[in-house]
Amino acid sequence: MAEPALAVRRKSRPSSVRKRSRVPVQPSAVCSPVARKRPSAGDEGPPAETPCSNDSEEDMFGDFDSFYGNDSLLAQVDDIEHKYLQDKNTDIKGPGDTVLGNLQSGIQQQKQDNFSTSENKTVLKADKEDGFQMNENDPVNSNQELTQLVLDDLPSSQLLYFEKIDELSSGSKIFPVSERRNKCVNSSLDKIRSPSSFCPDAEHRTRPNDFSSDSKRDFFKTESLKDHLKSAMTGNAKAQTLQVSKTKQLKEAVLSEEICVARKTIESSSVDIGPFYGLPSKVKDLFRQFRGIETLYEWQHDCLMLESLQQRKNLIYSLPTSGGKTLVAEIIILQELLCRQKDVLMILPYVAIVQEKVRGLSSFGIELGFLVEEYAGSKGRFPPIKRRIKKSLYIATIEKGHGLVNSLIETERIDDLGLVVVDELHMLGEGSRGATLEITLAKILHTSKNTQIIGMSATLNNVGDLQKFLQAEYYTNNFRPVELKEYVKIRDTIYAVDSKTENGFTFSRLLNFKYSSNLEKADPDHIIALVTEVIPKYSCLIFCPTKKNCENVASMVCKYLKKEFKAHREKEKQDLIKNLKNIGNGSVCPVLMQTIPFGIAYHHSGLTNDERKSIEEAYSTGVLCLLACTATLAAGVNLPARRVILRAPYVANDFLRKNQYKQMIGRAGRAGIDSAGESILIAQEKDKHLVQDLVNSPLENCYSNLLLELTKGMQSLLLSLVGLKIAVTQEEVDNFMCSTLLGVQQQLLSKEKSLSEITKDGLENLIEKGLLKGRISEKDHSSKCTLTITPLGKATYKGSIDLAYCNLLYRELKKGLEGLILESNLHLLYLATPYDMTSNCSPDWMIYLRQFNQLSAAEQKVADIVGVPESFITKKASGQAIRKNVDSAVVNRLYLSFVLYTLLKETNIWSVSEKFNMSRGYVQNLLNSAASFTSCILHFCEELEEFWVYKALLTELTKQLTYCVKAELIPLMEVAGVLEARAKQLYNAGYKTLAHLANANPETLVKMIEHLSLRQAKQIVSSAKMLLSEKAEALQEEVEELLKVPTDIPGTY
């Protein structure tokens, strides 16, 4: 069956999905580099020219798709046959000459006609009459490609027929098919005859030619082509129906063949990219179907064609925000999964982005036959299941990615990982998470020479250091799909940022907005004047220094807006408020109740996951036109705007860094919607010089954090190096450290001590803590003394426990064995409460006492066991002096465990946050952190036999904390992107299991579930199918492992 015409730029899509207007690749020697088609093996002359479109958007897929009209195939064949068989001027020298030649020419002309009329596109179109004139002197190769295009799209019955004709006309001078083409056609035909055969290199039979030239003529005279096709079709109809349709077999055969061809292309050193960058042509259709992407930007093509990528070298590439970096990474990922048949790890900075990417790529996995596995929060299996057939794409946060790499190294499966893609590579320079990322990449570089690393970022400066560390090539481009105009506002004057001028600014305009004296007091920074220039027709983001400032700005703006703003999409805004009420079980934030009718909301970590997702969806679809947000939005999900306003050049109390500034202003300008994006930084006169330095300074350098983050950095790395047996002597450890980013930058970062001395100190510290065993030589750094890891050390690195707390955790778990109170899960929750959240907790003592008094006698014992007596809480609540010292960290930790205990009982973040006088966002963060930490403790206990009792208890507790809902909703919430509010809607609508969701009709879902778009419904169904597929595959692997016959059975040879 012919594919839909590619000239159709985009199918009708929901209004929520914006069309991407892309800058086309400029035509050069050929129409499009992507459209460059590999010449046949027998081609010697230049390839036939490919018709070029002069449309404003060039087709990224070139001429690889076929085009069809509405005419009956038999009618077309009949017309062509009669026209030429009855032409008196046509001398039929042999049936294989003119008839086949003219037939193919006619069909090709019909294809060209269809191409030229699709969507009114202007195409270089051949004259119809000239299209049928044949000349024996024409170059052979000029027609060869036309023949191939015809054969590409013919049904199996016609392919069989033309194969026969080809044998009859072996001596013909017109349209000789190249040897490579014959092989390709025969391969496809063999696959149709035998669907189980999917190898393109299979041997093909050659039939003997039993026909004389006279019998050839008789054959054509007695049976017309139309009759023969009818006969073939009748035979097909009478044939026994197979379980799988022939169309499906043909599609599978073609897809499998393209994958094999693409794999061979990539494995060779050739830069020939095959149908679509070495991928099956189906992939291009999926990008069009799921993303609405028709064309690649020029830089994307250039990047994908880099010699370094063809040779599988590591690569760092850097472009401004919104430049389209992710699409390049996704194409490279698909090449690895489909062509090289290797697993892929994609590392992303935040849980929300991991979940968004899992939802987005699950639909590709379903269509192309690979698995998408989520590694975020408490999700992820270590080591991952070893798949026999399907390959896996692991999408992970930085911490989970590190755990995954450790498990692959330990099980000697690191070479199964063909590719690692790191988004936001500049995170290498950001605290403990940067240290963890550096450790992960250093281990991959050291243990696997076959794993390719691709890093991308919008904000990189000292790329040389990163290149040296990752042994990578570098590609950069300043491309942005939408022009960005930067401005700075001081008082009522707006200056354009211009690096060519002396002070970096040039005057642009004065604000033209009449302010009353009251309004001037309420809004001295003229925020209302700036936002009303763009909303509600266009969208706007205001970045604020603090969470409280976000809420204040949102309230202030809507207070002074005209009432006309309420009329814009009024019903949808009421639906949003209703949805937020459902999420909060009847409660809605008063600020949001006030601002949403005007199309305004705030966005920061004080929102729950469900609230944040609802607000993001409303903003994406244009229901909300203004968000007042903190800097975290700039690094999180992609929410672009026509105008971005920076309320002040501060994040909390710290002056803005250039990297943060670039991330924020990068959200300005939406591809396909805006012709330009604007950023306006509001500054006070006193900060003018600092702002000038900010906008004109280069990006900050990226430095290693292994030394700054000692327990999560250097010591954690040294422990796992010994534990994984990557380096077990001091000399080996020193050699490894030289290959880290710290090793590359040691002259800058370790001036007081040499890297070798720092390493030695770190190893000695680990031995003192009882995590390593061995002896460190004082003088001889090349000592061959072997270091080994202790059971506690192994449990620590496998559980990803911070070394600052590992001994404390061990003692508390050990103490718990002596008298673990299991009447409720309070005692377990205390053990699972994260240590690093106690420092920023300030208990309300009256609430503390009230919650304590509501506990049963057995539960109150927990407080005594952990070291917080009732008398202490009572005295604190009544304001009395405390003589006895009580560890404040333990007191705070118990208070947080009360919060978690109440949360698991009530499963309502709103009511719990009110009870404890905490922000609901803080409660949500506590819950997420506790779920992750419980998962870590579980892995810690699995390595220590004495803690066997905790395994079953912590497995169940991890699940409860991860979902914090009633048990019946958990199967639905396992699906990526389905949060509590959506799970309740689905459950109430009758979708009660994973199987229900996986087999749901997206259009029916939209009708039955409120506030659900078709795009979201399709993503939910795809994610459910992917999860179901993963679970089924895991069970199948288990079955096959059980039934596998051992090779070492005694008495067998």
mmCIF file with all atom_site columns, N, CA, C and O in Angstrom, residues 811-833 855 858-867 893-894 897-898 901 937 950 953-954 957:
data_model
loop_
_atom_site.group_PDB
_atom_site.id
_atom_site.type_symbol
_atom_site.label_atom_id
_atom_site.label_alt_id
_atom_site.label_comp_id
_atom_site.label_asym_id
_atom_site.label_entity_id
_atom_site.label_seq_id
_atom_site.pdbx_PDB_ins_code
_atom_site.Cartn_x
_atom_site.Cartn_y
_atom_site.Cartn_z
_atom_site.occupancy
_atom_site.B_iso_or_equiv
_atom_site.pdbx_formal_charge
_atom_site.auth_seq_id
_atom_site.auth_comp_id
_atom_site.auth_asym_id
_atom_site.auth_atom_id
_atom_site.pdbx_PDB_model_num
ATOM 1   N N  . ARG A 1 811 ? 23.373 1.971  62.822 1.00 0.00 ? 811 ARG A N  1
ATOM 2   C CA . ARG A 1 811 ? 23.113 1.876  64.262 1.00 0.00 ? 811 ARG A CA 1
ATOM 3   C C  . ARG A 1 811 ? 21.609 1.902  64.554 1.00 0.00 ? 811 ARG A C  1
ATOM 4   O O  . ARG A 1 811 ? 21.106 1.156  65.395 1.00 0.00 ? 811 ARG A O  1
ATOM 5   N N  . GLU A 1 812 ? 20.893 2.778  63.849 1.00 0.00 ? 812 GLU A N  1
ATOM 6   C CA . GLU A 1 812 ? 19.450 2.889  64.104 1.00 0.00 ? 812 GLU A CA 1
ATOM 7   C C  . GLU A 1 812 ? 18.698 1.649  63.633 1.00 0.00 ? 812 GLU A C  1
ATOM 8   O O  . GLU A 1 812 ? 17.758 1.200  64.293 1.00 0.00 ? 812 GLU A O  1
ATOM 9   N N  . LEU A 1 813 ? 19.109 1.088  62.504 1.00 0.00 ? 813 LEU A N  1
ATOM 10  C CA . LEU A 1 813 ? 18.484 -0.155 62.034 1.00 0.00 ? 813 LEU A CA 1
ATOM 11  C C  . LEU A 1 813 ? 18.796 -1.311 62.993 1.00 0.00 ? 813 LEU A C  1
ATOM 12  O O  . LEU A 1 813 ? 17.945 -2.162 63.264 1.00 0.00 ? 813 LEU A O  1
ATOM 13  N N  . LYS A 1 814 ? 20.014 -1.330 63.485 1.00 0.00 ? 814 LYS A N  1
ATOM 14  C CA . LYS A 1 814 ? 20.439 -2.370 64.431 1.00 0.00 ? 814 LYS A CA 1
ATOM 15  C C  . LYS A 1 814 ? 19.627 -2.256 65.729 1.00 0.00 ? 814 LYS A C  1
ATOM 16  O O  . LYS A 1 814 ? 19.155 -3.260 66.280 1.00 0.00 ? 814 LYS A O  1
ATOM 17  N N  . LYS A 1 815 ? 19.451 -1.032 66.199 1.00 0.00 ? 815 LYS A N  1
ATOM 18  C CA . LYS A 1 815 ? 18.671 -0.799 67.417 1.00 0.00 ? 815 LYS A CA 1
ATOM 19  C C  . LYS A 1 815 ? 17.206 -1.184 67.198 1.00 0.00 ? 815 LYS A C  1
ATOM 20  O O  . LYS A 1 815 ? 16.542 -1.710 68.101 1.00 0.00 ? 815 LYS A O  1
ATOM 21  N N  . GLY A 1 816 ? 16.731 -0.927 65.981 1.00 0.00 ? 816 GLY A N  1
ATOM 22  C CA . GLY A 1 816 ? 15.348 -1.277 65.647 1.00 0.00 ? 816 GLY A CA 1
ATOM 23  C C  . GLY A 1 816 ? 15.083 -2.768 65.751 1.00 0.00 ? 816 GLY A C  1
ATOM 24  O O  . GLY A 1 816 ? 13.975 -3.194 66.090 1.00 0.00 ? 816 GLY A O  1
ATOM 25  N N  . LEU A 1 817 ? 16.107 -3.590 65.456 1.00 0.00 ? 817 LEU A N  1
ATOM 26  C CA . LEU A 1 817 ? 15.943 -5.045 65.540 1.00 0.00 ? 817 LEU A CA 1
ATOM 27  C C  . LEU A 1 817 ? 15.637 -5.496 66.966 1.00 0.00 ? 817 LEU A C  1
ATOM 28  O O  . LEU A 1 817 ? 14.995 -6.531 67.182 1.00 0.00 ? 817 LEU A O  1
ATOM 29  N N  . GLU A 1 818 ? 16.133 -4.739 67.937 1.00 0.00 ? 818 GLU A N  1
ATOM 30  C CA . GLU A 1 818 ? 15.937 -5.113 69.345 1.00 0.00 ? 818 GLU A CA 1
ATOM 31  C C  . GLU A 1 818 ? 14.489 -4.919 69.785 1.00 0.00 ? 818 GLU A C  1
ATOM 32  O O  . GLU A 1 818 ? 14.012 -5.635 70.665 1.00 0.00 ? 818 GLU A O  1
ATOM 33  N N  . GLY A 1 819 ? 13.793 -3.971 69.201 1.00 0.00 ? 819 GLY A N  1
ATOM 34  C CA . GLY A 1 819 ? 12.406 -3.759 69.621 1.00 0.00 ? 819 GLY A CA 1
ATOM 35  C C  . GLY A 1 819 ? 11.624 -2.946 68.614 1.00 0.00 ? 819 GLY A C  1
ATOM 36  O O  . GLY A 1 819 ? 11.146 -1.842 68.926 1.00 0.00 ? 819 GLY A O  1
ATOM 37  N N  . LEU A 1 820 ? 11.510 -3.446 67.391 1.00 0.00 ? 820 LEU A N  1
ATOM 38  C CA . LEU A 1 820 ? 10.768 -2.748 66.342 1.00 0.00 ? 820 LEU A CA 1
ATOM 39  C C  . LEU A 1 820 ? 9.271  -2.834 66.643 1.00 0.00 ? 820 LEU A C  1
ATOM 40  O O  . LEU A 1 820 ? 8.716  -3.932 66.756 1.00 0.00 ? 820 LEU A O  1
ATOM 41  N N  . ILE A 1 821 ? 8.614  -1.712 66.798 1.00 0.00 ? 821 ILE A N  1
ATOM 42  C CA . ILE A 1 821 ? 7.178  -1.692 67.103 1.00 0.00 ? 821 ILE A CA 1
ATOM 43  C C  . ILE A 1 821 ? 6.396  -1.729 65.796 1.00 0.00 ? 821 ILE A C  1
ATOM 44  O O  . ILE A 1 821 ? 6.473  -0.803 64.981 1.00 0.00 ? 821 ILE A O  1
ATOM 45  N N  . LEU A 1 822 ? 5.651  -2.800 65.619 1.00 0.00 ? 822 LEU A N  1
ATOM 46  C CA . LEU A 1 822 ? 4.950  -3.025 64.351 1.00 0.00 ? 822 LEU A CA 1
ATOM 47  C C  . LEU A 1 822 ? 3.437  -2.909 64.491 1.00 0.00 ? 822 LEU A C  1
ATOM 48  O O  . LEU A 1 822 ? 2.706  -3.343 63.603 1.00 0.00 ? 822 LEU A O  1
ATOM 49  N N  . GLU A 1 823 ? 2.970  -2.347 65.617 1.00 0.00 ? 823 GLU A N  1
ATOM 50  C CA . GLU A 1 823 ? 1.521  -2.146 65.750 1.00 0.00 ? 823 GLU A CA 1
ATOM 51  C C  . GLU A 1 823 ? 1.024  -1.213 64.649 1.00 0.00 ? 823 GLU A C  1
ATOM 52  O O  . GLU A 1 823 ? -0.081 -1.341 64.155 1.00 0.00 ? 823 GLU A O  1
ATOM 53  N N  . SER A 1 824 ? 1.869  -0.251 64.286 1.00 0.00 ? 824 SER A N  1
ATOM 54  C CA . SER A 1 824 ? 1.599  0.623  63.138 1.00 0.00 ? 824 SER A CA 1
ATOM 55  C C  . SER A 1 824 ? 2.935  0.823  62.422 1.00 0.00 ? 824 SER A C  1
ATOM 56  O O  . SER A 1 824 ? 3.962  0.294  62.849 1.00 0.00 ? 824 SER A O  1
ATOM 57  N N  . ASN A 1 825 ? 2.911  1.587  61.338 1.00 0.00 ? 825 ASN A N  1
ATOM 58  C CA . ASN A 1 825 ? 4.161  1.786  60.594 1.00 0.00 ? 825 ASN A CA 1
ATOM 59  C C  . ASN A 1 825 ? 4.934  3.027  61.046 1.00 0.00 ? 825 ASN A C  1
ATOM 60  O O  . ASN A 1 825 ? 5.849  3.473  60.367 1.00 0.00 ? 825 ASN A O  1
ATOM 61  N N  . LEU A 1 826 ? 4.592  3.600  62.216 1.00 0.00 ? 826 LEU A N  1
ATOM 62  C CA . LEU A 1 826 ? 5.262  4.814  62.687 1.00 0.00 ? 826 LEU A CA 1
ATOM 63  C C  . LEU A 1 826 ? 6.756  4.592  62.897 1.00 0.00 ? 826 LEU A C  1
ATOM 64  O O  . LEU A 1 826 ? 7.579  5.428  62.494 1.00 0.00 ? 826 LEU A O  1
ATOM 65  N N  . HIS A 1 827 ? 7.129  3.471  63.520 1.00 0.00 ? 827 HIS A N  1
ATOM 66  C CA . HIS A 1 827 ? 8.545  3.213  63.791 1.00 0.00 ? 827 HIS A CA 1
ATOM 67  C C  . HIS A 1 827 ? 9.332  3.068  62.481 1.00 0.00 ? 827 HIS A C  1
ATOM 68  O O  . HIS A 1 827 ? 10.420 3.626  62.319 1.00 0.00 ? 827 HIS A O  1
ATOM 69  N N  . LEU A 1 828 ? 8.740  2.333  61.544 1.00 0.00 ? 828 LEU A N  1
ATOM 70  C CA . LEU A 1 828 ? 9.381  2.182  60.228 1.00 0.00 ? 828 LEU A CA 1
ATOM 71  C C  . LEU A 1 828 ? 9.507  3.536  59.531 1.00 0.00 ? 828 LEU A C  1
ATOM 72  O O  . LEU A 1 828 ? 10.519 3.822  58.891 1.00 0.00 ? 828 LEU A O  1
ATOM 73  N N  . LEU A 1 829 ? 8.461  4.361  59.644 1.00 0.00 ? 829 LEU A N  1
ATOM 74  C CA . LEU A 1 829 ? 8.485  5.678  59.000 1.00 0.00 ? 829 LEU A CA 1
ATOM 75  C C  . LEU A 1 829 ? 9.585  6.563  59.580 1.00 0.00 ? 829 LEU A C  1
ATOM 76  O O  . LEU A 1 829 ? 10.217 7.330  58.856 1.00 0.00 ? 829 LEU A O  1
ATOM 77  N N  . TYR A 1 830 ? 9.820  6.444  60.896 1.00 0.00 ? 830 TYR A N  1
ATOM 78  C CA . TYR A 1 830 ? 10.911 7.214  61.501 1.00 0.00 ? 830 TYR A CA 1
ATOM 79  C C  . TYR A 1 830 ? 12.242 6.808  60.867 1.00 0.00 ? 830 TYR A C  1
ATOM 80  O O  . TYR A 1 830 ? 13.056 7.667  60.499 1.00 0.00 ? 830 TYR A O  1
ATOM 81  N N  . LEU A 1 831 ? 12.459 5.492  60.685 1.00 0.00 ? 831 LEU A N  1
ATOM 82  C CA . LEU A 1 831 ? 13.709 5.011  60.088 1.00 0.00 ? 831 LEU A CA 1
ATOM 83  C C  . LEU A 1 831 ? 13.835 5.452  58.625 1.00 0.00 ? 831 LEU A C  1
ATOM 84  O O  . LEU A 1 831 ? 14.943 5.590  58.113 1.00 0.00 ? 831 LEU A O  1
ATOM 85  N N  . ALA A 1 832 ? 12.678 5.668  57.976 1.00 0.00 ? 832 ALA A N  1
ATOM 86  C CA . ALA A 1 832 ? 12.680 6.010  56.541 1.00 0.00 ? 832 ALA A CA 1
ATOM 87  C C  . ALA A 1 832 ? 12.624 7.509  56.284 1.00 0.00 ? 832 ALA A C  1
ATOM 88  O O  . ALA A 1 832 ? 12.611 7.944  55.131 1.00 0.00 ? 832 ALA A O  1
ATOM 89  N N  . THR A 1 833 ? 12.581 8.318  57.347 1.00 0.00 ? 833 THR A N  1
ATOM 90  C CA . THR A 1 833 ? 12.540 9.777  57.164 1.00 0.00 ? 833 THR A CA 1
ATOM 91  C C  . THR A 1 833 ? 13.935 10.284 56.790 1.00 0.00 ? 833 THR A C  1
ATOM 92  O O  . THR A 1 833 ? 14.902 9.993  57.485 1.00 0.00 ? 833 THR A O  1
ATOM 93  N N  . LEU A 1 855 ? -1.543 9.511  69.615 1.00 0.00 ? 855 LEU A N  1
ATOM 94  C CA . LEU A 1 855 ? -0.956 8.193  69.360 1.00 0.00 ? 855 LEU A CA 1
ATOM 95  C C  . LEU A 1 855 ? -1.415 7.188  70.408 1.00 0.00 ? 855 LEU A C  1
ATOM 96  O O  . LEU A 1 855 ? -1.736 7.550  71.554 1.00 0.00 ? 855 LEU A O  1
ATOM 97  N N  . ALA A 1 858 ? 1.380  2.132  72.460 1.00 0.00 ? 858 ALA A N  1
ATOM 98  C CA . ALA A 1 858 ? 2.491  1.442  71.777 1.00 0.00 ? 858 ALA A CA 1
ATOM 99  C C  . ALA A 1 858 ? 3.226  2.406  70.851 1.00 0.00 ? 858 ALA A C  1
ATOM 100 O O  . ALA A 1 858 ? 4.460  2.384  70.759 1.00 0.00 ? 858 ALA A O  1
ATOM 101 N N  . GLU A 1 859 ? 2.469  3.281  70.163 1.00 0.00 ? 859 GLU A N  1
ATOM 102 C CA . GLU A 1 859 ? 3.094  4.238  69.250 1.00 0.00 ? 859 GLU A CA 1
ATOM 103 C C  . GLU A 1 859 ? 3.893  5.295  70.011 1.00 0.00 ? 859 GLU A C  1
ATOM 104 O O  . GLU A 1 859 ? 4.929  5.761  69.528 1.00 0.00 ? 859 GLU A O  1
ATOM 105 N N  . GLN A 1 860 ? 3.401  5.655  71.203 1.00 0.00 ? 860 GLN A N  1
ATOM 106 C CA . GLN A 1 860 ? 4.139  6.623  72.011 1.00 0.00 ? 860 GLN A CA 1
ATOM 107 C C  . GLN A 1 860 ? 5.482  6.063  72.475 1.00 0.00 ? 860 GLN A C  1
ATOM 108 O O  . GLN A 1 860 ? 6.419  6.819  72.722 1.00 0.00 ? 860 GLN A O  1
ATOM 109 N N  . LYS A 1 861 ? 5.554  4.730  72.553 1.00 0.00 ? 861 LYS A N  1
ATOM 110 C CA . LYS A 1 861 ? 6.813  4.079  72.926 1.00 0.00 ? 861 LYS A CA 1
ATOM 111 C C  . LYS A 1 861 ? 7.899  4.367  71.892 1.00 0.00 ? 861 LYS A C  1
ATOM 112 O O  . LYS A 1 861 ? 9.082  4.384  72.211 1.00 0.00 ? 861 LYS A O  1
ATOM 113 N N  . VAL A 1 862 ? 7.484  4.538  70.638 1.00 0.00 ? 862 VAL A N  1
ATOM 114 C CA . VAL A 1 862 ? 8.448  4.800  69.560 1.00 0.00 ? 862 VAL A CA 1
ATOM 115 C C  . VAL A 1 862 ? 9.267  6.045  69.896 1.00 0.00 ? 862 VAL A C  1
ATOM 116 O O  . VAL A 1 862 ? 10.490 6.071  69.715 1.00 0.00 ? 862 VAL A O  1
ATOM 117 N N  . ALA A 1 863 ? 8.599  7.083  70.409 1.00 0.00 ? 863 ALA A N  1
ATOM 118 C CA . ALA A 1 863 ? 9.291  8.327  70.756 1.00 0.00 ? 863 ALA A CA 1
ATOM 119 C C  . ALA A 1 863 ? 10.345 8.067  71.824 1.00 0.00 ? 863 ALA A C  1
ATOM 120 O O  . ALA A 1 863 ? 11.465 8.598  71.751 1.00 0.00 ? 863 ALA A O  1
ATOM 121 N N  . ASP A 1 864 ? 10.003 7.246  72.813 1.00 0.00 ? 864 ASP A N  1
ATOM 122 C CA . ASP A 1 864 ? 10.977 6.906  73.867 1.00 0.00 ? 864 ASP A CA 1
ATOM 123 C C  . ASP A 1 864 ? 12.158 6.143  73.294 1.00 0.00 ? 864 ASP A C  1
ATOM 124 O O  . ASP A 1 864 ? 13.316 6.410  73.638 1.00 0.00 ? 864 ASP A O  1
ATOM 125 N N  . ILE A 1 865 ? 11.868 5.177  72.405 1.00 0.00 ? 865 ILE A N  1
ATOM 126 C CA . ILE A 1 865 ? 12.925 4.330  71.839 1.00 0.00 ? 865 ILE A CA 1
ATOM 127 C C  . ILE A 1 865 ? 13.933 5.167  71.047 1.00 0.00 ? 865 ILE A C  1
ATOM 128 O O  . ILE A 1 865 ? 15.152 4.965  71.146 1.00 0.00 ? 865 ILE A O  1
ATOM 129 N N  . VAL A 1 866 ? 13.442 6.116  70.284 1.00 0.00 ? 866 VAL A N  1
ATOM 130 C CA . VAL A 1 866 ? 14.353 6.901  69.437 1.00 0.00 ? 866 VAL A CA 1
ATOM 131 C C  . VAL A 1 866 ? 15.022 8.029  70.214 1.00 0.00 ? 866 VAL A C  1
ATOM 132 O O  . VAL A 1 866 ? 15.975 8.639  69.733 1.00 0.00 ? 866 VAL A O  1
ATOM 133 N N  . GLY A 1 867 ? 14.500 8.332  71.441 1.00 0.00 ? 867 GLY A N  1
ATOM 134 C CA . GLY A 1 867 ? 15.179 9.316  72.287 1.00 0.00 ? 867 GLY A CA 1
ATOM 135 C C  . GLY A 1 867 ? 14.484 10.642 72.432 1.00 0.00 ? 867 GLY A C  1
ATOM 136 O O  . GLY A 1 867 ? 15.142 11.666 72.678 1.00 0.00 ? 867 GLY A O  1
ATOM 137 N N  . ARG A 1 893 ? 13.330 14.867 63.250 1.00 0.00 ? 893 ARG A N  1
ATOM 138 C CA . ARG A 1 893 ? 13.051 13.682 62.419 1.00 0.00 ? 893 ARG A CA 1
ATOM 139 C C  . ARG A 1 893 ? 11.771 12.992 62.875 1.00 0.00 ? 893 ARG A C  1
ATOM 140 O O  . ARG A 1 893 ? 10.974 12.543 62.043 1.00 0.00 ? 893 ARG A O  1
ATOM 141 N N  . LEU A 1 894 ? 11.564 12.923 64.166 1.00 0.00 ? 894 LEU A N  1
ATOM 142 C CA . LEU A 1 894 ? 10.333 12.315 64.675 1.00 0.00 ? 894 LEU A CA 1
ATOM 143 C C  . LEU A 1 894 ? 9.127  13.160 64.275 1.00 0.00 ? 894 LEU A C  1
ATOM 144 O O  . LEU A 1 894 ? 8.068  12.628 63.920 1.00 0.00 ? 894 LEU A O  1
ATOM 145 N N  . SER A 1 897 ? 8.298  12.405 60.824 1.00 0.00 ? 897 SER A N  1
ATOM 146 C CA . SER A 1 897 ? 7.684  11.067 60.707 1.00 0.00 ? 897 SER A CA 1
ATOM 147 C C  . SER A 1 897 ? 6.214  11.114 61.118 1.00 0.00 ? 897 SER A C  1
ATOM 148 O O  . SER A 1 897 ? 5.386  10.361 60.594 1.00 0.00 ? 897 SER A O  1
ATOM 149 N N  . PHE A 1 898 ? 5.843  12.039 62.061 1.00 0.00 ? 898 PHE A N  1
ATOM 150 C CA . PHE A 1 898 ? 4.431  12.252 62.390 1.00 0.00 ? 898 PHE A CA 1
ATOM 151 C C  . PHE A 1 898 ? 3.668  12.757 61.159 1.00 0.00 ? 898 PHE A C  1
ATOM 152 O O  . PHE A 1 898 ? 2.536  12.368 60.910 1.00 0.00 ? 898 PHE A O  1
ATOM 153 N N  . TYR A 1 901 ? 3.234  9.852  58.836 1.00 0.00 ? 901 TYR A N  1
ATOM 154 C CA . TYR A 1 901 ? 2.280  8.896  59.412 1.00 0.00 ? 901 TYR A CA 1
ATOM 155 C C  . TYR A 1 901 ? 0.848  9.374  59.178 1.00 0.00 ? 901 TYR A C  1
ATOM 156 O O  . TYR A 1 901 ? -0.024 8.606  58.750 1.00 0.00 ? 901 TYR A O  1
ATOM 157 N N  . ILE A 1 937 ? 17.221 2.601  51.483 1.00 0.00 ? 937 ILE A N  1
ATOM 158 C CA . ILE A 1 937 ? 17.421 1.769  52.676 1.00 0.00 ? 937 ILE A CA 1
ATOM 159 C C  . ILE A 1 937 ? 17.146 0.301  52.350 1.00 0.00 ? 937 ILE A C  1
ATOM 160 O O  . ILE A 1 937 ? 17.830 -0.598 52.841 1.00 0.00 ? 937 ILE A O  1
ATOM 161 N N  . TYR A 1 950 ? 13.853 -6.502 57.472 1.00 0.00 ? 950 TYR A N  1
ATOM 162 C CA . TYR A 1 950 ? 13.416 -5.212 56.924 1.00 0.00 ? 950 TYR A CA 1
ATOM 163 C C  . TYR A 1 950 ? 12.991 -5.310 55.450 1.00 0.00 ? 950 TYR A C  1
ATOM 164 O O  . TYR A 1 950 ? 12.277 -4.431 54.964 1.00 0.00 ? 950 TYR A O  1
ATOM 165 N N  . LEU A 1 953 ? 9.210  -5.566 54.858 1.00 0.00 ? 953 LEU A N  1
ATOM 166 C CA . LEU A 1 953 ? 8.558  -4.386 55.441 1.00 0.00 ? 953 LEU A CA 1
ATOM 167 C C  . LEU A 1 953 ? 8.811  -3.136 54.602 1.00 0.00 ? 953 LEU A C  1
ATOM 168 O O  . LEU A 1 953 ? 7.896  -2.346 54.336 1.00 0.00 ? 953 LEU A O  1
ATOM 169 N N  . LEU A 1 954 ? 10.053 -2.964 54.173 1.00 0.00 ? 954 LEU A N  1
ATOM 170 C CA . LEU A 1 954 ? 10.407 -1.756 53.425 1.00 0.00 ? 954 LEU A CA 1
ATOM 171 C C  . LEU A 1 954 ? 9.892  -1.791 51.986 1.00 0.00 ? 954 LEU A C  1
ATOM 172 O O  . LEU A 1 954 ? 9.626  -0.748 51.394 1.00 0.00 ? 954 LEU A O  1
ATOM 173 N N  . LEU A 1 957 ? 6.413  -0.527 52.327 1.00 0.00 ? 957 LEU A N  1
ATOM 174 C CA . LEU A 1 957 ? 6.413  0.881  52.719 1.00 0.00 ? 957 LEU A CA 1
ATOM 175 C C  . LEU A 1 957 ? 6.819  1.785  51.548 1.00 0.00 ? 957 LEU A C  1
ATOM 176 O O  . LEU A 1 957 ? 6.270  2.880  51.380 1.00 0.00 ? 957 LEU A O  1
#
